[in-house]
Coordinates of C-alpha atoms in Angstrom, one line a residue:
M1 CA 26.1 157.4 59.8
A2 CA 27.0 161.1 59.4
S3 CA 27.5 161.7 62.7
R4 CA 31.3 160.0 62.8
N5 CA 32.1 163.1 60.5
R6 CA 31.4 165.8 62.6
S7 CA 33.6 166.5 65.5
R8 CA 32.7 165.2 68.8
E9 CA 33.6 168.6 70.7
A10 CA 34.6 172.4 69.1
T11 CA 34.7 174.7 71.0
G12 CA 34.8 178.5 69.6
G13 CA 32.4 178.2 66.8
R14 CA 31.2 175.6 65.3
A15 CA 33.4 172.6 63.8
G16 CA 32.4 173.4 60.1
E17 CA 33.3 177.2 60.7
R18 CA 36.5 178.2 58.9
P19 CA 39.1 179.2 61.1
G20 CA 41.3 182.0 60.6
D21 CA 38.9 184.2 58.8
G22 CA 38.7 187.4 61.7
S23 CA 35.1 186.4 62.7
R24 CA 36.9 185.1 66.2
E25 CA 39.3 188.3 66.0
A26 CA 36.2 190.5 65.9
R27 CA 34.2 189.5 68.6
G28 CA 37.3 189.9 70.5
G29 CA 38.3 185.8 71.2
P30 CA 42.1 184.3 70.5
P31 CA 42.8 184.1 67.0
A32 CA 41.5 180.3 65.9
V33 CA 45.7 179.9 63.6
R34 CA 48.1 182.1 63.0
A35 CA 51.6 181.5 61.9
A36 CA 54.4 180.4 64.8
D37 CA 57.7 182.3 64.9
P38 CA 59.7 178.8 65.1
A39 CA 62.6 181.8 67.9
E40 CA 59.4 182.4 69.7
H41 CA 58.4 178.7 70.3
G42 CA 61.8 176.9 70.2
A43 CA 60.0 174.6 66.9
S44 CA 62.6 174.0 64.4
D45 CA 63.3 172.4 60.7
A46 CA 66.3 170.8 62.7
A47 CA 63.2 168.3 63.8
L48 CA 62.9 167.5 60.6
V49 CA 63.2 164.9 58.3
R50 CA 62.5 165.0 54.6
V51 CA 60.5 161.9 52.7
H52 CA 61.3 161.9 49.0
D53 CA 61.1 159.0 46.1
L54 CA 64.0 158.2 44.2
A55 CA 62.9 161.0 42.2
G56 CA 63.2 163.6 44.6
R57 CA 59.2 163.8 44.6
P58 CA 58.9 165.5 48.3
R59 CA 56.6 162.2 49.9
G60 CA 56.6 163.6 53.4
T61 CA 57.7 164.6 57.0
G62 CA 59.0 162.6 59.7
F63 CA 61.4 162.7 63.1
L64 CA 63.2 161.1 65.1
A65 CA 61.1 159.2 68.3
D66 CA 64.0 157.1 69.9
H67 CA 68.2 158.1 70.1
H68 CA 68.7 154.5 68.0
G69 CA 67.6 156.1 64.6
T70 CA 63.5 155.5 64.1
V71 CA 61.9 157.9 61.9
L72 CA 57.8 158.7 63.0
T73 CA 55.6 159.4 59.8
S74 CA 52.6 158.8 58.2
H75 CA 51.9 155.3 56.3
E76 CA 51.5 158.3 53.2
A77 CA 54.6 159.3 52.6
V78 CA 56.3 155.7 52.0
D79 CA 52.6 154.1 51.0
G80 CA 54.1 152.3 47.3
L81 CA 57.4 152.8 47.4
T82 CA 60.1 150.4 46.9
R83 CA 63.6 153.1 48.5
L84 CA 62.9 155.9 50.3
V85 CA 65.6 159.1 50.7
L86 CA 65.9 160.9 53.9
S87 CA 66.9 164.0 54.0
T88 CA 67.7 167.1 57.3
A89 CA 68.6 170.8 57.4
G90 CA 71.5 170.2 58.1
G91 CA 72.9 168.5 55.2
R92 CA 72.7 164.1 56.1
R93 CA 70.9 162.8 53.4
R94 CA 69.9 159.0 53.5
V95 CA 68.6 156.4 50.8
V96 CA 65.8 153.4 52.7
A97 CA 65.4 150.5 51.5
A98 CA 61.8 149.1 52.0
A99 CA 62.9 146.5 53.8
D100 CA 63.9 149.1 56.5
V101 CA 59.8 150.6 56.5
V102 CA 57.3 148.7 59.3
P103 CA 53.8 150.0 57.7
L104 CA 51.5 150.4 59.9
P105 CA 48.8 151.5 57.5
A106 CA 45.4 150.3 59.8
L107 CA 46.5 153.3 62.0
G108 CA 48.0 155.3 59.4
L109 CA 52.2 154.9 60.1
A110 CA 54.6 154.1 59.4
L111 CA 58.4 153.2 60.8
V112 CA 61.3 154.0 59.2
R113 CA 64.7 152.3 60.8
T114 CA 68.2 154.6 60.0
E115 CA 70.7 156.0 61.3
G116 CA 73.0 159.0 61.4
L117 CA 70.5 161.7 60.8
G118 CA 72.4 163.3 63.9
T119 CA 68.3 165.1 64.8
A120 CA 67.7 164.6 68.5
P121 CA 64.4 162.3 68.7
L122 CA 61.2 164.7 69.6
P123 CA 59.5 163.3 72.7
L124 CA 55.9 160.9 72.3
S125 CA 52.4 162.5 74.3
T126 CA 50.6 159.2 75.1
R127 CA 47.5 161.1 76.5
D128 CA 43.9 159.2 76.4
R129 CA 42.7 162.8 74.9
V130 CA 43.6 166.0 73.6
E131 CA 41.3 168.7 74.7
A132 CA 39.2 170.7 72.5
G133 CA 40.8 173.8 72.0
T134 CA 44.9 173.4 73.0
Y135 CA 47.0 175.3 70.7
V136 CA 48.9 173.0 68.7
R137 CA 52.2 173.7 66.3
I138 CA 52.7 171.9 62.8
A139 CA 54.9 172.0 60.1
A140 CA 52.8 172.4 56.9
G141 CA 54.0 175.5 55.0
G142 CA 56.4 176.0 57.8
W143 CA 56.3 176.3 61.2
R144 CA 52.1 177.5 61.6
E145 CA 49.8 177.7 65.5
A146 CA 47.0 176.1 65.3
R147 CA 43.6 174.5 67.6
V148 CA 42.5 171.4 68.4
L149 CA 38.5 171.1 67.4
G150 CA 38.6 167.7 69.0
A151 CA 38.3 164.3 67.5
T152 CA 36.3 162.8 65.3
D153 CA 36.8 158.9 63.1
V154 CA 38.6 159.1 59.5
T155 CA 39.3 157.3 56.3
Y156 CA 43.0 157.1 55.1
T157 CA 43.3 156.5 52.2
A158 CA 46.9 153.6 50.9
T159 CA 47.6 153.1 47.8
D160 CA 45.8 149.0 48.2
R161 CA 42.5 149.7 50.9
F162 CA 40.4 152.3 53.0
H163 CA 41.2 151.6 56.4
L164 CA 38.9 154.4 58.8
L165 CA 40.6 155.2 62.2
G166 CA 39.3 156.5 65.2
D167 CA 39.4 159.3 67.6
A168 CA 41.6 160.9 65.1
I169 CA 43.2 165.2 65.7
E170 CA 41.0 167.9 63.7
L171 CA 42.9 171.1 63.6
A172 CA 41.7 174.0 62.8
V173 CA 44.5 175.3 59.5
G174 CA 43.2 178.4 58.3
T175 CA 43.2 178.7 54.6
C176 CA 46.9 178.6 54.1
G177 CA 47.3 175.7 56.1
R178 CA 44.5 174.2 53.9
D179 CA 46.8 174.7 51.5
A180 CA 49.8 173.9 53.3
L181 CA 48.2 170.5 54.4
R182 CA 47.1 169.5 50.4
L183 CA 47.8 166.0 49.1
G184 CA 51.0 165.6 48.1
G185 CA 52.4 168.5 50.0
G186 CA 54.9 167.4 51.5
A187 CA 53.0 167.6 54.8
A188 CA 51.7 164.3 55.6
G189 CA 53.6 162.7 58.2
G190 CA 55.5 166.3 60.3
P191 CA 54.9 166.2 63.7
V192 CA 51.8 168.0 65.6
L193 CA 53.8 169.9 68.9
D194 CA 51.8 171.0 72.4
V195 CA 53.1 174.9 73.0
A196 CA 52.7 174.1 76.0
T197 CA 55.5 171.5 76.7
G198 CA 57.0 170.7 73.0
A199 CA 55.2 167.0 73.2
V200 CA 54.3 165.5 70.1
L201 CA 50.2 164.9 69.9
G202 CA 50.2 163.2 66.6
V203 CA 51.4 162.6 63.1
L204 CA 49.6 165.2 60.6
G205 CA 48.1 163.1 57.5
T206 CA 47.4 164.4 53.8
A207 CA 45.2 161.3 52.9
L208 CA 42.9 161.5 56.1
S209 CA 39.3 162.4 55.0
S210 CA 35.7 162.8 56.9
G211 CA 32.5 164.7 55.7
H212 CA 34.9 168.3 56.7
S213 CA 36.0 169.9 54.5
D214 CA 37.5 172.8 56.1
V215 CA 40.1 171.4 58.4
G216 CA 43.5 169.3 59.0
F217 CA 43.9 165.9 60.8
A218 CA 46.1 163.7 62.2
V219 CA 46.6 160.9 64.2
P220 CA 46.8 160.4 67.8
L221 CA 49.9 159.0 69.9
R222 CA 47.8 156.4 72.0
R223 CA 49.1 154.1 73.8
A224 CA 49.0 150.2 72.5
A225 CA 49.6 147.5 74.1
A226 CA 51.9 145.8 72.5
G227 CA 52.8 145.5 68.8
P228 CA 55.7 147.9 67.3
L229 CA 54.3 151.5 67.8
A230 CA 54.1 150.0 71.9
D231 CA 57.4 149.1 71.9
L232 CA 58.9 152.5 70.1
L233 CA 56.8 154.4 72.3
A234 CA 57.7 152.6 76.0
E235 CA 61.3 153.3 74.1
N236 CA 61.0 157.2 73.9
A237 CA 59.0 157.2 77.5
A238 CA 61.8 156.3 78.9
T239 CA 64.9 158.2 77.1
V240 CA 63.5 161.1 75.9
P241 CA 62.2 163.9 78.3
A242 CA 58.4 165.1 78.5
Y243 CA 57.2 167.4 81.2
G244 CA 54.2 169.1 81.9
A245 CA 51.2 167.2 81.2
D246 CA 53.4 165.0 78.9
L247 CA 55.6 164.1 81.4
N248 CA 57.2 160.6 81.5
L249 CA 59.6 158.2 83.2
A250 CA 63.1 160.2 82.0
G251 CA 61.2 163.5 82.4
V252 CA 61.2 162.3 86.1
L253 CA 64.7 160.5 85.9
A254 CA 66.0 164.2 84.3
L255 CA 64.9 166.3 87.3
T256 CA 65.6 163.4 90.1
A257 CA 68.6 163.8 89.1
T258 CA 69.5 167.2 89.3
S259 CA 68.0 167.1 92.5
V260 CA 71.0 164.4 92.8
T261 CA 73.6 166.7 91.1
E262 CA 72.9 170.0 92.7
A263 CA 74.0 168.0 95.7
V264 CA 76.9 166.2 94.6
P265 CA 78.4 168.0 91.3
D266 CA 79.8 164.2 90.7
G267 CA 76.8 161.8 91.4
G268 CA 75.1 162.3 88.5
P269 CA 74.6 158.8 85.9
D270 CA 78.0 158.2 85.7
A271 CA 79.2 158.5 89.3
R272 CA 81.8 156.5 90.7
E273 CA 81.9 153.3 92.8
P274 CA 82.6 153.7 96.5
V275 CA 84.7 150.5 97.9
E276 CA 82.2 148.1 98.3
R277 CA 80.8 147.7 102.1
A278 CA 79.5 144.2 102.5
G279 CA 77.1 146.1 105.2
V280 CA 75.6 149.0 103.0
T281 CA 75.5 146.7 99.9
R282 CA 73.6 144.0 102.4
E283 CA 71.4 146.8 103.2
F284 CA 70.8 148.7 100.0
A285 CA 70.3 145.4 98.1
A286 CA 67.4 144.7 100.5
F287 CA 65.3 148.4 100.3
D288 CA 66.1 148.3 96.5
A289 CA 64.0 144.6 96.9
S290 CA 61.7 145.2 99.9
G291 CA 59.3 148.1 97.5
A292 CA 60.1 150.2 99.7
R293 CA 59.6 154.5 99.0
V294 CA 62.7 156.4 101.5
L295 CA 65.4 155.5 102.4
G296 CA 67.7 156.6 105.3
L297 CA 71.6 156.9 106.2
V298 CA 73.0 157.8 108.7
G299 CA 76.8 157.6 109.9
A300 CA 79.8 159.9 110.9
P301 CA 80.5 162.9 109.7
G302 CA 83.4 162.5 106.3
S303 CA 81.9 158.4 106.9
G304 CA 80.6 158.4 103.2
R305 CA 77.4 159.0 103.3
T306 CA 77.2 161.5 100.3
T307 CA 79.3 158.7 98.1
E308 CA 76.9 155.9 99.0
L309 CA 73.4 157.9 98.0
A310 CA 75.2 159.2 94.8
A311 CA 76.4 155.9 93.3
L312 CA 73.2 154.1 94.8
A313 CA 71.1 157.1 93.2
A314 CA 73.4 156.4 89.9
R315 CA 73.0 152.2 90.4
R316 CA 69.2 153.1 90.2
S317 CA 69.2 155.4 87.4
R318 CA 70.6 152.6 85.2
G319 CA 69.2 149.9 82.8
P320 CA 66.6 148.3 81.6
A321 CA 63.8 149.1 85.1
A322 CA 65.5 152.7 85.7
A323 CA 64.4 154.5 88.8
P324 CA 63.7 157.8 90.5
T325 CA 66.2 158.9 93.5
L326 CA 65.0 162.1 94.8
W327 CA 67.9 163.6 96.4
L328 CA 66.8 165.4 100.6
R329 CA 68.6 166.2 103.0
G330 CA 68.0 168.0 105.9
A331 CA 68.1 171.2 105.3
D332 CA 66.0 171.0 103.0
L333 CA 62.9 170.1 105.8
H334 CA 61.0 172.3 107.0
D335 CA 59.4 172.6 110.5
D336 CA 56.1 173.4 109.0
D337 CA 56.1 170.3 106.0
M338 CA 53.7 168.7 107.0
S339 CA 55.2 165.4 105.9
L340 CA 58.1 165.4 103.1
A341 CA 56.1 165.4 100.2
D342 CA 56.4 169.2 100.4
A343 CA 59.9 168.6 100.8
A344 CA 59.6 166.4 98.0
R345 CA 57.4 169.1 96.3
R346 CA 60.2 172.4 96.5
T347 CA 63.0 169.5 95.3
L348 CA 61.7 169.2 92.4
A349 CA 60.1 172.9 91.6
R350 CA 64.2 173.2 92.5
A351 CA 64.9 171.1 90.3
A352 CA 62.7 171.7 87.4
R353 CA 63.3 175.7 86.6
I354 CA 67.6 174.2 87.0
V355 CA 66.3 171.9 83.7
A356 CA 64.3 174.7 82.1
A357 CA 67.3 177.2 82.5
P358 CA 69.1 176.8 79.9
D359 CA 66.2 177.5 77.3
P360 CA 63.7 179.8 79.2
D361 CA 61.5 180.3 75.9
R362 CA 61.1 176.3 75.7
P363 CA 58.1 174.9 75.4
G364 CA 57.2 172.9 79.0

């Protein structure tokens, strides 16, 4: 049984070694933990939702996970409350009844249905594994940087019973971080953000315990076969763009849409439908039904090829079965290309630079 209370992976020392005490720095290695500058990493309190009880006592933190107003937090932040108060850094405040809370104690999580908070949802990672050594940012007594030690089994202590949670994320948080993650300190439910991609890897818990006394823990977000969490993860992946190692459908749609609007400035999702041409409509419908991956449209200059293709790309990006469409022109093909994949790679790289341009410091 002792092995269940030990990290399955560790880098930069033993799991029981106190991170952030200077021992690694003395050997010339990178620090295990340091305070994170919100301006440097793009982290902001504006993304957070504070959870209080009706008396104003802090219960935890959460964040929006979709555009419908669903707040994702830890179960301990809402456990035992008949009503709770949500507030944002922008001063918005909402009182939520227990009927709007979806408790998931077996996962250590909870979903809170609300509206009007005015914060943007964060992208959720659904990696099967978070590698040891990954640097993350956590909101615990201010934004701070921590390091993933590995995965371990933990016990979540709810008001009614104990729940065994497998493969929780084990974090090196340092002495100050451990104090910020104390039970009842308000950090429970906060996001664990990957420094490289900005995606949420897990949700902090302060009622999680194992044999370690000097680490923090978070509940990972993993793909589920069915249920409220599975639905939320699917909605997030389809509507909140994530990039890098956490690239999702919404991210792919954003990149490919950029390739369209770069070629046709008014060819985005709201592009106007051209006058219907029976032959073109029939061919497009056959293309969509065939499962083919490449469509070529030829015609004389001024015949409406660009308008038709932009409208097709817009239609494919809308609806519940949104499909990405990458726009390639003849000028995008090079003589030394081995396949269309070479041209697609260049076009996507250019689109990535355009997407990142408004915020060069943005993670990912």
